[in-house]
Coordinates of C-alpha atoms and ligand atoms in Angstrom, one line a residue:
M28 CA -54.1 -54.9 78.8
A29 CA -50.9 -55.0 76.8
T30 CA -47.3 -53.8 77.6
V31 CA -45.5 -51.1 75.7
G32 CA -41.4 -51.0 76.3
V33 CA -40.4 -47.6 75.5
I34 CA -36.8 -46.9 75.0
G35 CA -35.4 -43.6 75.5
A36 CA -36.7 -41.0 78.2
G37 CA -36.1 -38.1 76.3
V38 CA -38.7 -35.5 74.4
M39 CA -40.3 -38.4 72.5
G40 CA -40.0 -40.9 74.8
K41 CA -41.7 -39.4 77.7
D42 CA -44.4 -38.4 75.4
V43 CA -45.0 -41.7 74.0
A44 CA -45.1 -43.4 77.4
I45 CA -47.9 -40.7 78.6
T46 CA -49.8 -41.2 75.5
C47 CA -49.8 -45.3 75.7
A48 CA -50.5 -45.1 79.6
A49 CA -53.4 -42.8 78.9
N50 CA -54.9 -45.2 76.2
G51 CA -54.9 -48.1 79.0
Y52 CA -51.4 -49.6 78.3
D53 CA -48.8 -50.7 80.8
V54 CA -45.5 -49.0 80.1
I55 CA -42.1 -49.9 81.1
L56 CA -39.8 -46.6 80.2
S57 CA -36.2 -47.4 80.0
D58 CA -33.2 -44.9 79.5
H59 CA -29.4 -45.8 79.8
D60 CA -28.7 -42.3 81.7
P61 CA -29.6 -42.8 85.6
D62 CA -29.8 -39.0 85.5
V63 CA -32.6 -38.9 83.0
L64 CA -34.5 -41.6 84.8
A65 CA -34.2 -40.1 88.0
A66 CA -36.0 -36.8 86.6
V67 CA -38.7 -38.5 84.6
P68 CA -41.3 -39.0 87.3
R69 CA -41.1 -35.3 88.3
D70 CA -41.2 -34.6 84.3
L71 CA -44.1 -36.8 83.5
R72 CA -46.3 -35.3 86.2
R73 CA -45.6 -31.7 84.7
L74 CA -46.2 -32.9 81.3
V75 CA -49.2 -34.6 81.9
R76 CA -50.8 -31.4 83.9
K77 CA -49.5 -29.3 80.7
F78 CA -51.3 -31.9 78.4
R79 CA -54.7 -32.0 80.3
M80 CA -54.5 -27.7 80.0
M81 CA -53.7 -27.9 76.5
S82 CA -56.3 -30.4 75.1
P83 CA -59.8 -31.0 75.6
A84 CA -59.5 -34.6 75.0
A85 CA -56.9 -34.7 77.7
A86 CA -58.8 -33.0 80.2
A87 CA -60.3 -35.6 81.7
W88 CA -57.0 -37.7 82.4
K89 CA -56.6 -39.0 85.5
T90 CA -53.0 -38.2 86.5
D91 CA -52.1 -40.6 89.4
E92 CA -53.8 -43.6 87.0
I93 CA -51.6 -42.5 84.0
L94 CA -48.3 -42.1 85.9
G95 CA -49.4 -45.7 88.0
R96 CA -49.3 -47.4 84.7
I97 CA -45.8 -46.2 84.0
R98 CA -42.7 -48.1 85.3
Y99 CA -39.1 -47.3 84.9
G100 CA -35.8 -49.2 84.2
A101 CA -32.5 -49.0 83.1
D102 CA -32.1 -52.5 82.1
L103 CA -33.1 -53.7 78.6
G104 CA -33.9 -57.1 80.0
E105 CA -37.0 -55.7 82.0
L106 CA -38.8 -55.2 78.6
A107 CA -38.7 -58.9 77.9
G108 CA -42.5 -59.2 78.4
A109 CA -43.6 -56.2 75.9
D110 CA -45.9 -56.6 73.1
W111 CA -44.7 -53.8 71.6
I112 CA -41.4 -52.1 71.8
V113 CA -41.0 -48.1 70.9
E114 CA -37.6 -47.0 70.3
N115 CA -36.7 -43.5 70.9
I116 CA -33.2 -43.2 71.6
V117 CA -30.8 -40.3 70.0
E118 CA -31.2 -39.9 66.4
D119 CA -27.5 -41.5 65.8
L120 CA -27.2 -44.5 63.5
A121 CA -24.4 -46.0 65.4
A122 CA -26.1 -45.9 68.8
K123 CA -29.4 -47.0 67.4
E124 CA -27.5 -50.1 65.7
R125 CA -25.9 -50.9 68.9
L126 CA -29.2 -51.0 70.8
Y127 CA -30.9 -53.4 68.2
L128 CA -28.0 -55.8 68.4
A129 CA -28.6 -55.7 72.1
L130 CA -32.4 -56.3 71.8
R131 CA -31.5 -59.5 70.0
D132 CA -31.1 -61.2 73.4
V133 CA -34.2 -59.5 74.9
C134 CA -37.1 -59.9 72.5
G135 CA -39.2 -62.8 72.3
E136 CA -40.5 -64.0 68.8
S137 CA -43.9 -62.3 68.7
V138 CA -42.8 -58.7 70.1
R139 CA -43.2 -55.9 67.3
I140 CA -40.6 -53.0 67.3
A141 CA -41.2 -49.8 66.4
V142 CA -38.5 -47.4 65.4
N143 CA -39.2 -43.7 66.5
T144 CA -36.7 -42.1 64.1
S145 CA -36.8 -38.7 62.3
C146 CA -34.6 -39.7 59.4
I147 CA -32.7 -43.2 59.9
S148 CA -33.8 -45.8 57.4
I149 CA -35.9 -48.6 59.0
T150 CA -34.7 -51.1 57.0
K151 CA -31.0 -50.6 57.9
L152 CA -32.3 -50.7 61.7
A153 CA -34.4 -54.0 61.2
A154 CA -31.3 -55.7 59.8
C155 CA -29.9 -55.7 63.3
T156 CA -32.6 -57.7 64.1
P157 CA -33.3 -61.6 63.9
R158 CA -36.9 -60.5 62.6
P159 CA -37.0 -57.8 60.3
Q160 CA -40.4 -58.5 59.4
N161 CA -41.4 -57.3 62.9
V162 CA -39.7 -54.1 62.7
V163 CA -41.8 -50.9 61.4
G164 CA -41.3 -47.4 61.7
I165 CA -43.6 -45.4 63.9
H166 CA -42.9 -41.8 63.3
F167 CA -45.0 -40.1 66.0
M168 CA -45.0 -36.5 65.8
N169 CA -44.3 -33.9 68.5
P170 CA -46.2 -33.2 70.9
V171 CA -47.4 -36.8 70.8
P172 CA -50.6 -36.8 73.0
L173 CA -51.9 -33.5 71.1
L174 CA -51.3 -34.5 67.3
E175 CA -53.6 -36.6 65.4
C176 CA -51.7 -38.7 62.8
A177 CA -48.3 -41.1 63.2
E178 CA -46.4 -42.0 60.2
V179 CA -46.4 -45.6 59.7
V180 CA -43.2 -46.6 57.8
R181 CA -42.7 -50.1 56.0
G182 CA -39.1 -51.3 56.1
Y183 CA -38.0 -53.5 53.3
H184 CA -39.1 -56.5 55.0
T185 CA -41.8 -55.5 57.0
S186 CA -44.5 -57.8 56.8
D187 CA -48.1 -56.9 56.3
D188 CA -49.5 -58.2 59.5
T189 CA -46.5 -55.9 61.1
I190 CA -48.2 -52.8 59.2
K191 CA -51.9 -53.9 60.5
Q192 CA -50.6 -54.4 63.8
A193 CA -49.0 -51.0 63.7
E194 CA -52.0 -49.4 62.2
E195 CA -54.5 -51.0 64.9
F196 CA -51.7 -49.8 67.8
V197 CA -51.6 -46.2 66.3
R198 CA -55.5 -46.3 66.3
S199 CA -55.8 -47.7 69.8
L200 CA -53.9 -44.2 70.9
G201 CA -56.5 -42.2 69.2
K202 CA -54.4 -41.7 66.2
R203 CA -54.6 -41.7 62.3
S204 CA -51.8 -44.0 60.4
I205 CA -50.4 -42.5 57.2
V206 CA -48.6 -45.6 55.6
V207 CA -45.7 -44.6 53.5
N208 CA -42.5 -46.7 52.4
D209 CA -38.9 -46.4 53.8
M210 CA -36.5 -43.9 52.8
P211 CA -34.7 -41.7 54.7
G212 CA -36.5 -38.7 56.3
F213 CA -39.8 -40.3 55.0
V214 CA -42.4 -37.9 54.0
S215 CA -42.2 -35.7 57.0
N216 CA -38.9 -35.0 57.6
R217 CA -37.6 -34.9 54.3
L218 CA -39.8 -31.9 54.1
S219 CA -39.8 -30.2 57.3
H220 CA -35.8 -30.4 57.8
L221 CA -35.5 -28.6 54.4
F222 CA -37.8 -25.7 55.5
M223 CA -36.4 -25.5 59.1
N224 CA -32.7 -25.7 57.7
E225 CA -33.5 -22.8 55.3
A226 CA -35.3 -20.8 57.7
A227 CA -31.9 -20.9 60.0
F228 CA -30.0 -19.7 57.1
L229 CA -32.3 -16.9 56.5
V230 CA -31.2 -16.0 60.1
H231 CA -27.6 -16.8 59.4
D232 CA -27.5 -14.7 56.1
G233 CA -29.1 -11.7 58.3
V234 CA -32.3 -11.2 55.8
A235 CA -34.3 -11.6 59.1
G236 CA -34.9 -12.4 62.5
P237 CA -36.5 -15.7 63.8
E238 CA -39.3 -13.7 64.7
Q239 CA -40.1 -12.1 61.2
V240 CA -39.1 -15.7 59.5
D241 CA -41.8 -17.2 61.9
A242 CA -44.4 -14.6 61.5
I243 CA -44.4 -14.8 57.5
F244 CA -44.5 -18.7 57.9
K245 CA -47.9 -18.3 60.3
L246 CA -49.4 -15.2 58.9
G247 CA -48.7 -15.3 55.6
Y248 CA -48.9 -19.4 54.8
G249 CA -51.6 -20.0 57.6
H250 CA -49.1 -22.6 59.4
R251 CA -49.9 -23.0 63.0
M252 CA -46.2 -22.9 64.0
G253 CA -43.1 -21.1 62.3
P254 CA -40.0 -23.2 61.4
L255 CA -37.7 -22.0 63.9
E256 CA -40.6 -22.7 66.8
T257 CA -40.8 -26.0 65.3
A258 CA -36.9 -26.6 65.6
D259 CA -36.7 -25.5 68.8
L260 CA -39.7 -27.7 69.8
I261 CA -37.9 -30.6 68.1
G262 CA -34.5 -29.9 69.7
L263 CA -31.9 -28.3 67.8
D264 CA -29.4 -31.1 68.2
T265 CA -32.0 -33.8 66.9
V266 CA -32.6 -31.3 63.6
V267 CA -28.8 -31.2 63.4
N268 CA -28.2 -35.0 63.7
S269 CA -31.4 -35.6 61.1
L270 CA -30.1 -33.3 58.4
N271 CA -26.8 -35.0 58.8
V272 CA -28.4 -38.6 58.2
L273 CA -30.2 -36.8 55.3
Y274 CA -27.0 -35.5 54.0
E275 CA -25.1 -38.8 54.4
E276 CA -28.0 -40.8 52.6
F277 CA -28.8 -38.7 49.7
Q278 CA -25.3 -37.2 49.3
D279 CA -27.3 -34.0 48.4
S280 CA -25.9 -30.6 49.2
K281 CA -29.4 -29.3 49.8
F282 CA -29.4 -30.9 53.3
R283 CA -26.3 -29.6 54.6
A284 CA -26.7 -28.4 58.2
C285 CA -26.9 -24.5 58.6
P286 CA -23.6 -23.4 60.5
T287 CA -25.6 -21.3 62.8
L288 CA -27.8 -24.2 63.9
K289 CA -24.4 -26.2 64.3
K290 CA -23.1 -23.7 66.4
M291 CA -26.1 -22.9 68.8
V292 CA -26.1 -26.8 69.3
A293 CA -22.2 -26.8 70.3
A294 CA -23.0 -24.0 72.6
G295 CA -25.8 -25.9 74.4
L296 CA -28.6 -23.8 73.1
L297 CA -30.8 -27.2 72.2
G298 CA -34.3 -25.0 71.8
R299 CA -37.1 -26.0 74.2
K300 CA -35.5 -28.6 76.2
S301 CA -32.6 -26.6 77.2
G302 CA -34.6 -23.6 77.8
K303 CA -32.8 -21.4 75.0
G304 CA -32.5 -21.9 71.3
F305 CA -34.2 -19.3 68.7
Y306 CA -36.2 -18.3 71.6
T307 CA -36.0 -18.4 75.3
Y308 CA -38.4 -20.5 77.2
A309 CA -39.1 -19.7 80.9
D310 CA -41.4 -22.9 81.3
R311 CA -40.3 -25.9 79.4
Ligands
NAD36 P1 -33.8 -36.7 73.1 O1 -32.1 -36.4 72.9 O2 -34.5 -35.7 74.0 O3 -33.8 -37.9 73.9 C1 -32.8 -39.2 73.6 C2 -32.8 -40.1 74.9 O4 -32.4 -41.1 74.5 C3 -31.9 -39.5 76.1 O5 -32.7 -39.5 77.3 C4 -30.7 -40.5 76.4 O6 -30.3 -40.6 77.4 C5 -31.8 -41.7 75.4 N1 -30.7 -42.7 75.1 C6 -29.5 -42.5 74.1 N2 -29.0 -43.5 74.2 C7 -29.6 -44.6 74.7 C8 -29.5 -46.0 74.7 N3 -28.6 -46.8 74.0 N4 -30.4 -46.8 75.3 C9 -31.5 -45.9 76.2 N5 -31.6 -44.9 76.2 C10 -30.7 -44.2 75.5 O7 -34.1 -37.3 71.8 P2 -35.8 -37.1 71.2 O8 -36.1 -35.7 70.6 O9 -36.6 -37.6 72.1 O10 -35.6 -38.3 69.8 C11 -35.5 -39.4 70.2 C12 -35.9 -40.1 68.7 O11 -37.3 -40.1 68.4 C13 -34.5 -39.8 67.7 O12 -34.6 -40.8 66.7 C14 -35.6 -38.7 66.7 O13 -35.0 -38.5 65.6 C15 -37.3 -39.0 66.9 N6 -38.1 -38.1 66.7 C16 -37.9 -36.7 67.5 C17 -39.0 -36.0 67.5 C18 -38.9 -34.6 68.1 O14 -39.6 -33.6 67.9 N7 -37.9 -34.5 69.0 C19 -40.0 -36.2 66.5 C20 -40.1 -37.3 66.1 C21 -39.3 -38.6 66.1

């Protein structure tokens, strides 16, 4: 079976690693933070248990088999033999650019690189690599094992063959691809960050509390989750970083991040991953 190198072992990297391993891939999960790597085996076991309880499709998963297919590493060189690399590091253009420059010395000619970013231009990141035709956006949805689609993003130089391979890769993970063109935020996050930010402004302006805002979204419009629950799930730091990217790229004030969101991030209230955001979480 093919090998997938997953870079970044945060919210998304862990989910992507589990999803790939559950579908038979060998996985190398890499992160530059030794503390993150040390906590990963325990986190993955807890997550696999959670997904098995939450999804009938995952109920038959064999935890030890899945975890046995995942290796860990801090050194990018360990990814040299991977067929796919899925990059999930922090939503920061400069950090991602540095990583793609470092990957130049690691990746062979045939490796395909999937950028899992919320908003950053695929074309810009592909420009840091020697083979931009091999770079594609695969925007996985959170939580990855439970959601049915991935947004496949065609960068300026992405080849038709890379798009085809990305669609096959996504299909092999039991998901449907929706192919769109590159533009910051693509379809999903250009829309979702507007409603999450506006929901934060409603709380900021004292119009309603988080529970009321989310209840109207769910009960009034039939959405499964409210915008502030969604922001907590994504991570408020990632939401603010993504809004900053959109604001910078479009130079449009509609993307300016709500001050309450920025203040919460500064205070360490990052949502589900830190245990507190708009809501409090006993079990993360
Ligand atoms: P996160 O903050 O939870 O995790 C990021 C991880 O990357 C951290 O563990 C950090 O140590 C690691 N990292 C940072 N720089 C690194 C480097 N140079 N090399 C190796 N590891 C590095 O973030 P996340 O929520 O997992 O998001 C990751 C990416 O996925 C972002 O680009 C984000 O926009 C995108 N994304 C997030 C969601 C979501 O719901 N959270 C959904 C889709 C896409």
